[in-house]
Every structure is written in C-alpha cells, then in structure tokens.
Coordinates of C-alpha atoms and ligand atoms in Angstrom, one line a residue:
M1 CA 52.0 25.7 -32.6
S2 CA 54.5 27.8 -30.9
H3 CA 57.7 26.3 -30.1
I4 CA 58.0 23.9 -27.0
F5 CA 61.6 24.4 -25.5
D6 CA 62.7 21.2 -23.4
V7 CA 63.4 23.3 -20.6
A8 CA 62.3 26.4 -19.0
V9 CA 64.8 27.6 -16.1
I10 CA 63.0 31.2 -14.2
G11 CA 66.2 32.9 -12.6
S12 CA 69.2 34.0 -14.2
G13 CA 71.2 33.9 -10.3
P14 CA 74.3 31.3 -10.0
A15 CA 71.8 28.7 -10.2
G16 CA 69.6 29.3 -13.3
S17 CA 72.5 30.1 -15.4
L18 CA 74.8 27.1 -14.2
A19 CA 71.9 25.4 -14.9
A20 CA 70.8 26.8 -18.4
Y21 CA 74.7 26.4 -19.0
Q22 CA 74.8 22.5 -18.2
L23 CA 71.5 21.6 -19.6
A24 CA 72.5 23.3 -23.1
S25 CA 75.8 21.9 -23.0
K26 CA 74.1 18.5 -23.0
G27 CA 72.0 19.4 -25.9
L28 CA 68.5 20.5 -24.0
S29 CA 66.5 23.0 -25.6
T30 CA 66.6 25.9 -23.4
V31 CA 65.2 29.2 -22.4
L32 CA 66.7 31.7 -19.6
I33 CA 63.9 34.1 -18.5
D34 CA 64.5 36.4 -15.5
K35 CA 62.1 39.4 -14.8
E36 CA 65.5 41.8 -14.9
S37 CA 67.8 43.4 -17.9
L38 CA 71.3 42.5 -17.4
P39 CA 73.5 42.4 -15.7
R40 CA 71.4 43.6 -12.7
Y41 CA 72.7 44.4 -9.3
K42 CA 71.8 41.4 -6.5
T43 CA 71.9 41.6 -2.8
C44 CA 74.9 39.6 -1.9
G45 CA 77.9 39.9 -0.2
G46 CA 79.2 38.2 -3.4
G47 CA 82.0 36.0 -0.6
F48 CA 82.3 32.8 -3.0
V49 CA 84.3 30.0 -1.2
F50 CA 86.3 27.8 -3.1
R51 CA 84.3 24.5 -2.9
G52 CA 81.9 26.8 -5.8
R53 CA 84.5 27.7 -7.9
R54 CA 86.7 24.6 -8.0
N55 CA 83.5 22.9 -9.5
L56 CA 83.0 25.6 -12.3
P57 CA 83.5 24.4 -15.8
F58 CA 84.8 27.3 -16.6
D59 CA 87.6 29.9 -15.2
I60 CA 85.8 33.2 -13.4
S61 CA 88.9 35.1 -12.4
D62 CA 87.8 37.7 -15.1
V63 CA 84.7 38.8 -12.6
V64 CA 86.9 38.3 -9.5
E65 CA 87.6 41.3 -7.9
R66 CA 90.2 40.3 -5.0
E67 CA 91.7 36.7 -3.8
F68 CA 92.0 36.1 0.0
Y69 CA 93.6 32.9 1.3
Q70 CA 92.7 33.2 4.8
I71 CA 89.8 34.3 7.0
H72 CA 89.7 35.4 10.7
L73 CA 86.9 34.8 13.0
Y74 CA 86.1 37.7 15.5
F75 CA 84.2 37.1 18.3
D76 CA 83.4 39.9 21.1
R77 CA 85.8 38.8 23.1
D78 CA 88.7 40.8 22.3
D79 CA 91.4 37.3 23.3
L80 CA 89.1 35.1 20.6
V81 CA 90.2 35.5 17.1
L82 CA 90.4 32.6 15.0
T83 CA 92.3 32.8 11.5
T84 CA 93.4 29.3 8.8
E85 CA 95.5 30.2 5.4
R86 CA 95.2 27.8 2.3
E87 CA 96.8 27.7 -0.4
V88 CA 94.0 28.6 -3.1
P89 CA 91.7 31.2 -2.4
V90 CA 89.3 31.0 0.6
I91 CA 87.4 33.1 -0.8
S92 CA 86.3 35.1 -4.1
M93 CA 85.3 38.5 -3.8
V94 CA 83.0 39.0 -6.5
M95 CA 79.8 41.8 -7.5
R96 CA 77.2 39.1 -8.0
D97 CA 75.8 41.9 -11.5
D98 CA 79.2 40.8 -13.1
F99 CA 79.3 37.2 -11.8
D100 CA 76.3 36.2 -12.7
H101 CA 75.8 37.5 -16.0
F102 CA 79.1 35.9 -17.0
I103 CA 77.9 32.7 -16.5
V104 CA 74.6 33.7 -18.8
N105 CA 77.0 34.3 -21.3
K106 CA 78.4 31.3 -20.6
A107 CA 75.3 29.6 -21.2
I108 CA 73.9 31.7 -24.1
E109 CA 77.7 30.3 -26.0
K110 CA 76.4 27.0 -25.2
G111 CA 73.2 27.5 -27.1
A112 CA 70.6 28.7 -24.4
V113 CA 68.0 31.5 -25.5
L114 CA 67.9 34.4 -23.0
K115 CA 64.9 36.4 -22.4
E116 CA 65.4 39.4 -20.2
G117 CA 62.8 41.8 -18.5
H118 CA 60.4 38.6 -18.9
K119 CA 58.8 38.7 -15.3
L120 CA 56.4 35.2 -14.9
N121 CA 53.4 35.7 -13.9
K122 CA 51.7 32.5 -13.8
L123 CA 51.8 28.8 -15.3
S124 CA 49.2 27.1 -16.5
F125 CA 49.9 22.8 -16.8
G126 CA 48.1 21.0 -20.1
E127 CA 50.6 18.7 -22.3
A128 CA 52.7 20.9 -22.1
I129 CA 53.7 23.7 -19.3
T130 CA 52.9 27.5 -20.3
L131 CA 54.5 30.2 -18.9
H132 CA 52.7 33.4 -19.2
T133 CA 55.0 36.4 -18.4
D134 CA 54.8 40.2 -18.9
Q135 CA 56.5 39.8 -22.4
G136 CA 54.1 36.6 -23.8
D137 CA 53.6 32.8 -23.3
I138 CA 56.4 30.6 -23.1
M139 CA 55.8 27.2 -23.6
T140 CA 58.2 24.3 -22.2
K141 CA 57.9 20.1 -21.1
M142 CA 60.2 21.2 -17.7
V143 CA 60.5 24.3 -15.7
V144 CA 63.4 24.6 -13.2
A145 CA 62.8 27.4 -10.7
A146 CA 65.9 29.2 -10.0
D147 CA 64.1 32.7 -9.0
G148 CA 65.9 33.1 -5.6
A149 CA 64.0 33.6 -2.4
L150 CA 60.9 34.9 -3.0
S151 CA 60.4 32.2 -5.6
P152 CA 56.7 32.9 -7.0
T153 CA 57.2 30.1 -9.8
A154 CA 57.1 27.6 -6.3
K155 CA 54.2 29.6 -5.2
L156 CA 52.4 29.6 -8.2
A157 CA 53.3 25.5 -8.5
G158 CA 51.6 24.6 -5.6
W159 CA 54.9 24.8 -2.7
S160 CA 53.9 26.1 0.4
E161 CA 56.4 27.6 2.7
T162 CA 58.7 25.1 4.5
R163 CA 62.0 26.9 4.7
N164 CA 63.6 29.4 7.2
L165 CA 64.5 32.5 6.0
I166 CA 66.0 34.9 7.6
P167 CA 66.5 38.3 7.5
A168 CA 70.2 40.3 6.3
L169 CA 71.2 44.2 5.3
E170 CA 73.7 44.5 2.9
Y171 CA 75.9 47.6 2.3
E172 CA 78.1 48.7 -0.4
V173 CA 80.8 50.8 1.3
E174 CA 83.1 53.5 0.4
V175 CA 85.4 54.8 3.2
S176 CA 88.3 56.8 3.3
P177 CA 92.0 55.8 1.8
E178 CA 93.5 55.2 5.0
D179 CA 90.7 53.2 5.9
F180 CA 90.3 51.1 2.6
E181 CA 93.9 50.5 2.9
R182 CA 93.8 48.8 6.5
L183 CA 90.2 46.6 6.3
S184 CA 90.9 45.6 2.4
S185 CA 93.4 43.3 3.7
E186 CA 91.1 40.9 5.5
V187 CA 88.3 39.3 5.1
R188 CA 86.4 38.5 8.3
F189 CA 83.3 37.6 9.8
D190 CA 82.1 39.3 13.3
V191 CA 80.6 36.4 15.2
D192 CA 77.8 37.7 17.8
S193 CA 78.2 41.6 16.5
I194 CA 74.4 40.8 16.4
P195 CA 72.4 38.6 18.2
Y196 CA 72.2 35.2 16.8
G197 CA 74.1 35.6 13.4
Y198 CA 77.3 37.5 12.5
A199 CA 78.5 40.7 10.7
W200 CA 81.0 40.9 7.9
S201 CA 83.8 42.9 6.1
F202 CA 84.5 41.8 2.5
P203 CA 87.0 44.2 0.7
K204 CA 86.1 44.7 -2.9
K205 CA 88.1 46.2 -6.0
N206 CA 87.4 49.7 -4.2
H207 CA 84.8 49.5 -1.5
L208 CA 83.8 47.1 1.1
S209 CA 80.7 44.9 1.2
L210 CA 79.3 45.1 4.4
G211 CA 76.9 43.8 6.2
V212 CA 75.2 41.6 9.2
A213 CA 72.9 38.7 9.4
S214 CA 70.6 37.1 12.1
T215 CA 69.7 33.3 12.3
R216 CA 66.2 34.2 14.1
K217 CA 63.3 36.3 12.8
A218 CA 63.0 37.8 16.7
R219 CA 63.0 41.6 15.9
I220 CA 66.3 42.8 16.0
D221 CA 67.1 46.1 14.9
L222 CA 69.9 45.2 12.0
K223 CA 70.6 48.5 11.3
A224 CA 71.7 49.9 14.7
H225 CA 74.2 46.5 14.6
Y226 CA 75.1 47.6 11.3
R227 CA 76.6 51.3 12.2
A228 CA 77.6 49.6 15.7
Y229 CA 80.0 47.0 13.0
L230 CA 81.0 50.4 11.9
D231 CA 82.7 51.7 15.1
K232 CA 84.0 48.2 15.7
L233 CA 85.8 47.8 12.4
G234 CA 87.4 51.5 13.2
I235 CA 85.9 53.0 10.2
K236 CA 85.8 57.0 10.7
E237 CA 84.5 58.5 7.2
V238 CA 81.8 56.7 5.2
I239 CA 82.2 58.2 1.9
S240 CA 79.1 56.7 0.3
E241 CA 77.0 54.2 1.4
K242 CA 74.3 51.6 -0.7
A243 CA 71.6 49.7 1.7
H244 CA 70.0 46.6 0.8
G245 CA 68.1 44.3 2.6
F246 CA 67.1 40.9 1.9
Q247 CA 66.2 37.4 3.0
I248 CA 68.2 34.0 3.0
P249 CA 66.6 30.6 3.3
V250 CA 69.0 28.9 5.3
A251 CA 66.9 25.6 5.8
P252 CA 65.6 22.9 2.8
R253 CA 62.5 22.9 1.8
T254 CA 59.9 19.8 3.7
D255 CA 57.9 19.4 1.5
G256 CA 59.9 18.3 -1.5
F257 CA 61.6 19.7 -4.6
F258 CA 60.0 18.3 -7.4
R259 CA 56.5 18.3 -8.4
N260 CA 54.1 18.6 -12.0
G261 CA 57.6 19.3 -14.1
V262 CA 58.8 21.7 -11.5
F263 CA 62.5 21.5 -10.3
L264 CA 63.0 23.7 -7.4
I265 CA 67.2 25.1 -7.0
G266 CA 69.5 27.4 -5.2
D267 CA 67.0 29.8 -2.9
A268 CA 64.4 28.3 -3.8
A269 CA 65.2 25.1 -2.7
G270 CA 66.5 27.0 0.4
F271 CA 69.7 25.5 -0.1
A272 CA 71.8 28.2 1.5
D273 CA 74.2 27.1 4.1
P274 CA 72.7 27.4 7.6
I275 CA 76.3 28.1 9.5
T276 CA 77.3 30.5 6.9
A277 CA 74.4 31.7 4.6
E278 CA 76.5 31.3 2.1
G279 CA 74.4 30.5 -0.9
I280 CA 76.0 30.6 -4.1
S281 CA 78.3 27.4 -4.1
N282 CA 75.0 25.2 -2.9
A283 CA 72.7 27.3 -5.8
L284 CA 75.6 26.7 -8.4
K285 CA 76.2 22.7 -7.4
S286 CA 72.1 22.1 -7.1
G287 CA 72.0 23.9 -10.9
S288 CA 74.4 21.1 -12.0
L289 CA 72.3 18.7 -10.3
V290 CA 69.2 18.9 -11.8
A291 CA 71.2 19.4 -15.1
E292 CA 72.6 15.9 -14.9
A293 CA 69.4 14.5 -13.3
I294 CA 66.9 15.9 -16.4
A295 CA 69.7 14.4 -19.1
Q296 CA 69.8 11.2 -17.9
S297 CA 66.2 10.5 -17.8
E298 CA 66.1 11.2 -21.6
G299 CA 62.7 13.5 -21.4
D300 CA 60.5 11.4 -19.0
V301 CA 59.8 14.0 -16.5
S302 CA 58.9 12.4 -13.3
L303 CA 61.9 9.9 -13.9
A304 CA 63.5 13.0 -14.0
G305 CA 62.1 14.4 -10.8
A306 CA 62.6 11.5 -8.6
R307 CA 66.7 11.3 -10.5
Y308 CA 66.8 14.7 -8.9
E309 CA 65.9 13.8 -5.2
E310 CA 67.9 11.3 -5.4
L311 CA 70.7 13.2 -6.0
L312 CA 70.1 15.8 -3.6
K313 CA 69.7 12.9 -0.9
E314 CA 73.4 12.1 -1.8
Q315 CA 75.4 14.7 -2.3
L316 CA 73.6 18.4 -0.9
L317 CA 70.9 17.1 1.7
P318 CA 72.9 15.3 4.1
E319 CA 75.4 18.3 5.1
L320 CA 72.9 21.2 4.8
N321 CA 70.9 19.0 7.6
T322 CA 74.3 19.0 10.1
S323 CA 74.8 22.5 9.0
L324 CA 71.4 23.2 10.5
K325 CA 71.7 21.3 13.9
V326 CA 75.5 23.0 14.0
A327 CA 73.9 26.5 13.6
Q328 CA 71.2 26.0 16.2
W329 CA 74.2 25.2 18.5
F330 CA 76.8 27.5 16.9
Y331 CA 74.7 30.6 17.8
G332 CA 72.2 30.0 20.3
Q333 CA 74.8 28.3 22.8
K334 CA 77.1 31.5 22.8
K335 CA 78.8 30.9 26.3
I336 CA 79.6 27.1 25.5
R337 CA 80.2 27.9 22.3
N338 CA 82.9 30.7 23.2
F339 CA 84.3 28.4 25.7
L340 CA 84.5 25.4 23.1
M341 CA 86.0 27.7 20.6
K342 CA 88.5 29.0 23.0
K343 CA 89.7 25.6 23.4
Y344 CA 89.8 23.7 20.4
G345 CA 88.9 27.0 18.2
D346 CA 91.9 26.6 15.9
R347 CA 91.1 22.7 14.7
F348 CA 87.0 24.3 14.6
I349 CA 87.9 26.8 11.7
S350 CA 90.5 24.8 10.0
A351 CA 87.8 22.0 9.6
M352 CA 85.0 24.6 8.1
T353 CA 88.0 26.0 5.8
D354 CA 88.7 22.5 4.6
V355 CA 84.8 22.2 3.9
F356 CA 84.2 26.0 2.3
I357 CA 87.4 25.0 0.2
G358 CA 85.3 21.3 -0.6
E359 CA 88.4 19.6 0.5
R360 CA 86.2 17.7 3.1
S361 CA 82.5 17.9 4.3
L362 CA 80.9 18.3 7.4
P363 CA 80.7 15.3 9.0
T364 CA 77.0 14.2 9.6
D365 CA 77.9 13.1 13.4
L366 CA 79.4 16.4 14.0
M367 CA 77.2 17.0 16.4
A368 CA 77.4 14.3 18.5
S369 CA 80.7 14.5 18.9
L370 CA 80.3 18.3 19.5
K371 CA 78.2 17.1 22.7
K372 CA 80.7 14.4 24.0
K373 CA 83.2 16.5 23.6
I374 CA 81.3 18.9 26.1
K375 CA 80.6 16.7 28.6
E376 CA 84.0 16.1 29.3
L377 CA 84.8 19.2 29.5
V378 CA 82.2 19.7 32.5
Y379 CA 82.2 16.8 33.9
Ligands
FAD1 C1 72.5 40.1 2.1 C2 72.7 38.9 1.8 C3 74.2 38.4 1.8 C4 74.6 37.3 1.3 N1 76.2 36.9 0.8 C5 76.3 36.1 0.4 C6 78.0 35.9 0.3 O1 78.6 36.3 0.4 N2 78.3 34.3 0.1 C7 77.1 33.6 -0.8 O2 78.0 32.4 -1.3 N3 76.3 33.8 -0.4 C8 75.6 35.0 -0.2 N4 73.8 35.5 0.2 C9 73.1 34.4 -0.4 C10 73.4 34.5 -1.9 O3 72.6 35.3 -2.2 C11 72.0 33.8 -2.4 O4 72.3 32.1 -1.5 C12 71.8 32.9 -3.9 O5 72.0 34.5 -4.4 C13 70.8 32.0 -4.6 O6 71.1 32.5 -5.9 P1 70.0 31.5 -6.8 O7 70.2 31.9 -8.2 O8 68.9 30.6 -6.2 O9 69.0 32.9 -6.9 P2 69.6 34.4 -7.2 O10 71.0 34.7 -7.4 O11 68.6 35.6 -6.2 O12 68.4 34.4 -8.2 C14 66.8 34.8 -8.6 C15 66.7 35.3 -10.1 O13 65.5 35.0 -10.4 C16 64.7 36.1 -10.9 N5 63.2 36.7 -10.6 C17 62.9 36.9 -9.3 N6 61.7 36.2 -9.9 C18 60.7 36.5 -11.0 C19 60.0 36.6 -11.5 N7 58.8 36.3 -11.4 N8 60.5 35.7 -13.1 C20 61.5 36.1 -13.7 N9 62.8 36.2 -13.0 C21 62.5 36.3 -11.6 C22 65.5 37.5 -10.3 O14 65.6 38.5 -11.2 C23 67.0 37.0 -10.2 O15 68.1 37.5 -10.7 C24 73.6 36.5 0.7 C25 72.1 36.9 0.7 C26 72.0 38.4 1.5 C27 71.0 38.6 1.1

C-alpha cells in the first residue's frame, strides 16, 4: 500500500508554503505540491505589509528588496495627497518567486516533502483522499487547498464560485536611471487612477512593479489606464516592460471553508483584503490557522474542519467583512469619500497604516461611524 500523508497542501504560494511549514513543525507528515517548477514567477505587486511580516516565525530579510517606512496615497485631486510614517517597515518589497521559494525551503527544513511540477487534475474520496496528479497519485488524510485565485482543488471538491474576483494588471518595468531614482524613493497608491480602484508604484531593487486593479468587473480598459498611469508618474522612457494579468479574490466564500477533508486557505478561500487587494498577509495567516486547527484535532478530520472555521470566525472573517463594506463605499462614493478625505484623510491613512502594521484591526462598527460623520457634515 502506498504511503498516506497526514496532510497534502496544494499550492506553494505564501498560504500553502507557510501551512506546510507549520504542519511539518507540529510533527504532521506533510506533502507540498505545486504544478510549477520552483521558483516560479507569480503575478503580484510584491508589497508585503508589516502585519504579515511581524507574525512570521522566521526572518525574511534575505528576500526583501526594499523597505518603506512611509506610504503615500494620491487621489485625482492634486491638492489631496496623504502621507504617513512609522518606525517599522510598513511595506516590504519582495519578488514573489524568491519570497515564496524561501518559505518553501523553510517548510522542507522542517520535514515537508516537496513535489514540484505535479499538477493536480482530480480528487477521489475514499478511506483516504487520492490526489491524481500528472506525475502520479498521492494519498493523504486531509487536503489543504492553497492553489490560488483559480483554485482547481476547490472546484474538484465541489465548491461553487461565491468569491468576488477582480481583474488586475501587473507590469515589471525598467525605466531610465533618472526616473528610477525619482520614483524608487516612495511607495505610492493612486486612488482613482482607474475607475473603482487604484494604481500602484512599488519600487524593487532595480525596477518598478507598476499595476492597476479595479474592484468592479465592469468593462474597464486596464491597459489604457496603465498607460495613463505611466504619464501621471512622468515616466518618459520605458526600457523594458513585462505585462502580467490575473485576478484577485476580494470577498471570502459564502459557502464555507471546509468539506470532506478539504480546507481552503489564501486566495482559494477569498481572503485578500477588499480595500487594498493585499493578499499575502491573510494567505499566511490562514496557513497558520489551518495548521493550528489540524494539529489541535489529533487526527479527527471533522473536528479539525470545525476548529478551522471557528478560528476564521474569531480571527479573520470579521475584519474582512468590515473591509468589504468599507471598500464598496470607498470606491463607489468618490465625491463623498474625497470630501471626507480632505477633512479627515490624515486620520484615515493613519488608521489604515496601523492596520497594515498589525497595531490594530479595522473596527467592526467602522461603517456606522462613517455614516454618522457624513450625517454630521451634511446636516
Ligand atoms: C496583479 C496583482 C497584484 C497583487 N499585488 C499584491 C501586493 O502587492 N501585495 C499583496 O499582499 N498581495 C497582492 N496580490 C494578491 C496576492 O498575490 C495573493 O493574494 C496571494 O498570492 C495569495 O497567495 P496564495 O498562497 O493563496 O496563492 P498563490 O500565491 O496564487 O499560489 C497558488 C499556487 O498554487 C499552484 N497551483 C495552482 N493550481 C495548481 C494545481 N492544479 N496543482 C498544483 N498546484 C497548483 C500555483 O502554481 C501557485 O504556486 C496581488 C495580486 C495580483 C493579481
């Protein structure tokens, strides 16, 4: 009989690689499977907020290309620019091939078995779960689906689509030394550079990661908005440019995160933040939570599923649900929002930065207090 792993983790992004690290550290036999050969490029701005970094069980300085202690939020009104600064790196810049591979190696050090270049095609459920990959079958007691926005595992395990997947474009751009010097000193978010969304400029070691994302699925010409953003940044010459398009799930699933021995984490679950579309920190967090739930349940798969959903309700979902409501308002009510930003913007960016660095979470009554503020201003 072939070996049966305690847990098979599908996908070696931040969610899966940290889950594998934590599971292996807790003594569970763990296999980490990815369809790609590693390291692999991942379409992502690579802006990693400090709340994710501070909770990692190991130092990642080796794969950080730049650190920013300040962030800048631009709007399409020239008189509205918000800036904030902290004593910790609010955003660390990483390239995802290096970053993800770094965590995978940490998982291997703890005893996880890596099977790269193994694409999952089918799942069969019996006494154990059989993963049918293009390189052969693997047997396991539990499956952690960390296979990203498209999550074939969730589909194979019977989930329907209840997340909100938004379109985004990422460009890895080499510019002239003068432009790079000017633009590499700040990390900036440009709200309204695209309808219902924002553009970003994230400086890496030798290039800029520039991108645009819209929170609506409406027909929006992302490429045209990216070109306009280059103009807004004053980029005169593009030396080289690699374009990548993908989707970001910015609303959690509404039909649960566990069934039949399969757990969903990271983008597969829809855990990217709805306001910022920042998904790395919640991917890591859900990877840790699933490992905690599985380890606490001592082999009882149903108990592990119930415990995981409980931990999500306590530690992840309330903030995501608040963020979802704030995002609908923030991107949908441009006029009122900009009016409020002019008056209270410094407080807003300061609060968001505290969330980014993990000093506070979004208050669950935030929408109620926003509505109160609007009433006070109008009447
Ligand atoms: C344009 C863009 C910009 C972004 N910018 C940022 C940012 O700056 N900061 C931030 O925090 N977040 C950002 N995000 C979101 C972030 O990239 C994701 O939230 C994050 O990668 C989710 O991690 P994950 O581990 O859940 O999935 P992923 O990182 O997507 O990893 C999934 C893994 O599963 C593997 N896989 C898929 N199918 C199979 C299969 N059938 N068999 C085996 N393996 C499989 C894939 O090869 C991949 O390695 C951005 C996203 C996009 C699209």
